[in-house]
Each structure stands twice: as structure tokens, then as C-alpha cells.
Coordinates of C-alpha atoms and ligand atoms in Angstrom, one line a residue:
X1 CA -71.4 -54.5 5.2
X2 CA -74.4 -52.1 5.5
X3 CA -74.4 -50.3 2.0
X4 CA -74.7 -53.8 0.4
X5 CA -78.5 -53.7 1.9
X6 CA -79.4 -50.6 -0.7
X7 CA -77.3 -52.0 -3.6
X8 CA -79.8 -54.3 -5.4
X9 CA -80.0 -55.1 -9.4
X10 CA -82.8 -53.6 -10.3
X11 CA -83.9 -56.1 -12.6
X12 CA -87.8 -54.8 -13.6
X13 CA -88.4 -53.2 -17.1
X14 CA -88.3 -50.0 -17.4
X15 CA -91.1 -48.5 -19.3
X16 CA -90.9 -44.8 -18.3
X17 CA -86.9 -45.3 -19.2
X18 CA -85.1 -44.4 -22.4
X19 CA -82.9 -47.6 -22.1
X20 CA -81.0 -49.2 -25.0
X21 CA -81.5 -52.7 -25.7
X22 CA -77.7 -53.1 -24.5
X23 CA -78.2 -51.1 -21.4
X24 CA -80.7 -53.8 -20.4
X25 CA -79.3 -56.9 -21.2
X26 CA -76.1 -55.7 -19.5
X27 CA -78.7 -55.7 -16.5
X28 CA -79.5 -59.1 -16.4
X29 CA -78.3 -62.4 -16.2
X30 CA -80.1 -63.7 -19.3
X31 CA -78.9 -60.7 -21.1
X32 CA -75.4 -62.0 -20.1
X33 CA -76.5 -65.0 -21.4
X34 CA -77.4 -63.9 -24.8
X35 CA -74.5 -61.7 -25.3
X36 CA -72.5 -64.8 -24.9
X37 CA -74.5 -66.2 -27.6
X38 CA -73.9 -63.5 -29.8
X39 CA -70.2 -64.3 -29.5
X40 CA -69.0 -60.6 -29.3
X41 CA -65.4 -61.8 -28.6
X42 CA -63.4 -59.7 -25.2
X43 CA -66.5 -57.9 -23.6
X44 CA -66.0 -57.4 -19.9
X45 CA -68.7 -56.4 -17.8
X46 CA -68.3 -53.3 -16.2
X47 CA -68.4 -53.3 -12.4
X48 CA -72.5 -51.9 -12.4
X49 CA -74.3 -51.3 -8.9
X50 CA -77.9 -50.0 -8.9
X51 CA -79.0 -47.9 -6.2
X52 CA -82.5 -48.8 -5.2
X53 CA -84.3 -46.8 -2.7
X54 CA -84.3 -47.8 0.9
X55 CA -87.6 -50.0 1.4
X56 CA -88.5 -49.6 5.6
X57 CA -87.3 -53.0 6.5
X58 CA -84.0 -52.2 5.1
X59 CA -83.7 -48.9 6.6
X60 CA -85.2 -50.2 10.4
X61 CA -82.5 -53.2 10.0
X62 CA -80.0 -50.4 10.7
X63 CA -78.6 -49.2 13.6
X64 CA -77.3 -45.3 13.7
X65 CA -74.1 -46.6 13.5
X66 CA -74.3 -48.4 10.4
X67 CA -76.1 -45.6 9.0
X68 CA -73.0 -43.5 9.2
X69 CA -70.8 -46.4 8.0
X70 CA -72.9 -46.3 5.3
X71 CA -72.6 -42.7 4.3
X72 CA -68.8 -42.6 4.9
X73 CA -68.8 -45.9 2.1
X74 CA -71.2 -43.6 0.1
X75 CA -68.6 -40.4 0.0
X76 CA -65.5 -42.6 -0.3
X77 CA -67.2 -44.3 -3.5
X78 CA -67.4 -40.5 -4.6
X79 CA -64.1 -39.5 -3.0
X80 CA -62.6 -42.1 -5.9
X81 CA -65.0 -41.6 -8.1
X82 CA -66.7 -44.6 -8.1
X83 CA -70.5 -44.0 -7.5
X84 CA -73.3 -46.1 -7.8
X85 CA -75.4 -45.7 -11.1
X86 CA -78.8 -44.1 -9.4
X87 CA -81.5 -45.6 -11.6
X88 CA -83.6 -42.1 -10.3
X89 CA -86.8 -43.4 -12.1
X90 CA -86.7 -46.6 -10.4
X91 CA -86.0 -45.1 -7.0
X92 CA -88.9 -42.4 -7.7
X93 CA -90.9 -45.6 -8.5
X94 CA -90.0 -47.5 -5.2
X95 CA -90.6 -44.4 -2.8
X96 CA -93.5 -43.1 -4.4
X97 CA -96.1 -44.6 -2.5
X98 CA -93.2 -44.5 0.4
X99 CA -89.9 -43.0 2.0
X100 CA -87.9 -44.8 4.5
X101 CA -84.9 -42.5 4.7
X102 CA -82.0 -43.0 7.2
X103 CA -80.7 -39.9 8.1
X104 CA -82.0 -35.9 8.2
X105 CA -78.8 -34.1 7.1
X106 CA -78.0 -29.9 8.0
X107 CA -76.2 -28.7 5.5
X108 CA -75.1 -25.3 4.2
X109 CA -76.8 -23.8 1.0
X110 CA -72.9 -24.0 -0.6
X111 CA -73.3 -25.1 -4.4
X112 CA -69.9 -27.2 -4.0
X113 CA -71.7 -28.9 -1.3
X114 CA -74.3 -30.6 -2.0
X115 CA -74.9 -33.5 0.7
X116 CA -76.7 -36.3 -1.3
X117 CA -73.6 -36.2 -4.2
X118 CA -71.0 -36.1 -1.8
X119 CA -72.8 -39.2 0.1
X120 CA -73.6 -40.9 -2.9
X121 CA -77.2 -41.2 -1.6
X122 CA -80.2 -41.4 -4.0
X123 CA -84.0 -40.6 -4.1
X124 CA -85.7 -41.4 -0.7
X125 CA -81.8 -42.1 1.2
X126 CA -81.6 -38.8 3.2
X127 CA -84.2 -36.2 4.4
X128 CA -82.2 -32.9 3.6
X129 CA -82.5 -29.3 5.0
X130 CA -80.1 -26.3 4.4
X131 CA -79.3 -22.9 5.3
X132 CA -76.0 -20.9 4.9
X133 CA -73.7 -21.6 7.7
X134 CA -75.8 -24.7 8.6
X135 CA -77.2 -23.4 12.2
X136 CA -80.8 -25.2 13.6
X137 CA -83.7 -22.7 14.0
X138 CA -87.0 -23.6 15.2
X139 CA -88.7 -25.3 11.8
X140 CA -85.5 -26.9 10.7
X141 CA -85.7 -28.2 14.5
X142 CA -89.2 -29.3 13.6
X143 CA -88.3 -30.5 10.7
X144 CA -85.1 -33.1 12.2
X145 CA -88.1 -34.1 14.5
X146 CA -90.5 -35.1 11.8
X147 CA -87.8 -37.0 10.0
X148 CA -86.7 -38.9 13.4
X149 CA -89.7 -39.2 15.6
X150 CA -92.3 -39.9 13.5
X151 CA -90.7 -40.7 9.6
X152 CA -87.9 -43.2 11.6
X153 CA -84.9 -41.4 10.1
X154 CA -81.9 -42.6 12.6
X155 CA -79.0 -40.2 12.3
X156 CA -79.1 -36.6 12.4
X157 CA -76.3 -34.8 10.5
X158 CA -74.8 -31.3 10.6
X159 CA -72.4 -30.9 8.2
X160 CA -70.1 -27.9 7.6
X161 CA -67.3 -27.6 4.8
X162 CA -64.3 -25.7 4.4
X163 CA -64.2 -22.1 2.8
X164 CA -67.7 -21.4 4.3
X165 CA -68.8 -18.2 2.5
X166 CA -71.6 -17.6 5.4
X167 CA -68.6 -18.5 8.4
X168 CA -66.7 -16.0 6.0
X169 CA -69.1 -13.4 5.9
X170 CA -69.6 -13.6 10.3
X171 CA -66.0 -13.5 10.9
X172 CA -65.9 -10.2 8.5
X173 CA -69.3 -8.8 10.1
X174 CA -70.8 -8.3 7.0
X175 CA -74.3 -6.4 7.0
X176 CA -77.3 -6.9 4.7
X177 CA -81.2 -7.4 5.3
X178 CA -82.0 -10.4 6.8
X179 CA -78.8 -12.1 6.7
X180 CA -77.3 -10.0 8.8
X181 CA -80.0 -12.0 11.6
X182 CA -78.2 -14.7 9.9
X183 CA -74.8 -14.1 10.6
X184 CA -74.9 -13.2 14.3
X185 CA -76.3 -16.6 15.0
X186 CA -72.8 -18.0 13.4
X187 CA -70.7 -15.3 15.7
X188 CA -71.0 -17.2 19.0
X189 CA -68.7 -20.0 17.1
X190 CA -65.9 -16.7 16.7
X191 CA -65.7 -16.3 20.1
X192 CA -65.8 -20.2 21.1
X193 CA -62.9 -21.0 19.2
X194 CA -59.3 -21.2 20.0
X195 CA -57.2 -20.0 17.2
X196 CA -53.7 -19.0 17.8
X197 CA -53.3 -17.3 14.3
X198 CA -54.4 -14.6 12.6
X199 CA -58.1 -14.5 13.4
X200 CA -59.4 -12.9 10.4
X201 CA -61.9 -13.7 7.4
X202 CA -59.0 -13.9 5.2
X203 CA -57.3 -16.6 7.2
X204 CA -58.9 -19.6 5.8
X205 CA -57.3 -21.9 8.1
X206 CA -59.5 -19.8 10.8
X207 CA -62.7 -19.4 8.9
X208 CA -62.5 -23.8 8.6
X209 CA -61.3 -23.9 12.5
X210 CA -64.4 -21.4 13.0
X211 CA -66.6 -24.0 10.9
X212 CA -66.1 -26.8 13.0
X213 CA -66.3 -25.1 16.3
X214 CA -70.0 -23.8 14.6
X215 CA -71.2 -27.4 13.6
X216 CA -70.0 -28.5 17.9
X217 CA -72.1 -25.2 18.5
X218 CA -74.9 -26.5 15.8
X219 CA -75.0 -30.0 18.0
X220 CA -74.7 -28.6 20.8
X221 CA -77.9 -26.4 19.9
X222 CA -79.9 -29.1 18.9
X223 CA -79.9 -31.3 21.5
X224 CA -80.6 -28.5 24.2
X225 CA -83.4 -27.1 22.2
X226 CA -84.7 -29.8 21.0
X227 CA -86.3 -32.8 23.8
X228 CA -87.3 -34.9 21.2
X229 CA -84.0 -35.1 20.0
X230 CA -82.4 -34.9 22.9
X231 CA -84.7 -38.2 24.3
X232 CA -84.3 -40.5 21.1
X233 CA -80.2 -40.4 21.6
X234 CA -80.4 -41.0 25.1
X235 CA -82.5 -43.8 24.5
X236 CA -80.0 -44.9 21.8
X237 CA -82.7 -45.1 18.7
X238 CA -80.7 -42.1 17.0
X239 CA -77.4 -40.1 17.0
X240 CA -76.7 -37.1 16.8
X241 CA -73.3 -36.2 14.8
X242 CA -71.2 -33.3 12.9
X243 CA -68.9 -33.2 9.8
X244 CA -67.1 -31.5 7.9
X245 CA -66.7 -31.1 4.0
X246 CA -63.4 -30.6 3.0
X247 CA -63.8 -28.4 -1.0
X248 CA -60.7 -30.1 -1.3
X249 CA -60.2 -33.5 -1.9
X250 CA -63.9 -34.1 -1.2
X251 CA -64.1 -35.5 2.4
X252 CA -66.9 -35.6 4.5
X253 CA -65.0 -35.8 7.6
X254 CA -67.3 -37.0 10.8
X255 CA -66.5 -35.0 13.8
X256 CA -65.8 -37.2 17.1
Ligands
LIG301 ZN1 -71.5 -22.3 4.1

């Protein structure tokens, strides 16, 4: 399973970390033996896996489909409340001389939709760009091209979410400073959304339908506007996919 690539027992000493001696013991077989020798009856080891930063070899050996599978597995852990124990200091140390993220993610600024947490990813695993309404622009396209063509990421993931305030604002024709121009970039998704019910910002079912269309249109725009990414996808080196995060339930639904 791809995700197992990420899961490694961190057995090095953590000088920077304020580990209790108990936690250090738990991480090593030797520690378990020591516990056994001290005769702690009925002690059960929690099912703990420590997540390490991706190595170049681990990332390079993954296919785009395996990256998708690993992100899906991460979201399943998040939903089940069984996230990996991210030792951020160990991940920081492991990645300080180089980074080998498997994916670049474009998602909304919404405080309820932090991609790394929803996908149970740690330091060094994903490139992230966030803008209200997860629409691309020249600078984001350039960032994605860097991530895939130069830094070796295998997946471009555009992740919208339900109850998106930016989508809602676009439907309501909200106007405010620079926000007006940003919302204008979402508006084509409104017209392109087939919906028989009430097409208003107060109908969250419609708002979510537009959010879904908006993700699909961002994917189309990325392919159309970035010959670099389009070529990488045509060659099978990367995949460009969309997803919708459901605030209720926590599922990251990958779109076909
Ligand atoms: Zn949003």
C-alpha cells in the first residue's frame, strides 16, 4: 500500500523534542523489553505510527494513481480520527536538505478546509496554494509548473468545498474592492451549472453544485493555460484531478 511508504518508525534520538522518557521507550523495541522487565502488568501498546517526510526515492517510485490513493487513505484516517502521529520536528529535520512532495494542491482559503489536515499529510508531503474559491491565476500556474516539472510532484489536485463563501458571494454578485475581480473568475461556473431548483446564494445545494462546476472549470483552465502541465499529463507523468471537501462528514470526494 502506497501510504505505508510514509509510515516509518522514527527511532532516532530527538534532542530538540521534549519527549517524556515514557514516549521514547514506546518507540523502540528495546523500550518495550524494558517495560516488560519492569513488570508493568496489563500494559498495552497503542497502535501508533509515526509519519516521516517523504524521501526522494519514495516519492519517485509512486505513480500518480498511488499518490491519489495515499491522499484518499489520509482522508479516511482523518474522518476516522485515526491520524498518524506527525512528529513535526522529525519531519522538519528529514526534509531540511531537500523536499520531495508528491502533490501540489490548490484549495480555498476557508479556515475549515486545511488540505494537509484533511488529508493527514505532514511537512514535506504536499505543495499548497490557497485562494478564495480555488481558481487559478498566472502565479498559481507558475507555482504548479515548478511543483511538477522541476520539483517532481506527480499530482495536481484542485480541491473545492461545500458551503464555500466565495462561491456564495459570486452567486450573490457581492462587490468589494479587489474581491469583485476574484469573484468574477468564479462566475462562469454559475452559468455552466445545470440546476433545476432555486438558483440563489441562500440555496446551499445550488452553491455546492456551482462549487463542483468551479473545480471542473479550474481543471480545464489549468490544462488549457499551462502547456507545461498539459504535456506532463499527456505523457502520463502527472495527473490533474479535482475534489470536493464536504464540511459535513469530512470526506474529500475525488471527482471523476
Ligand atoms: Zn471557500
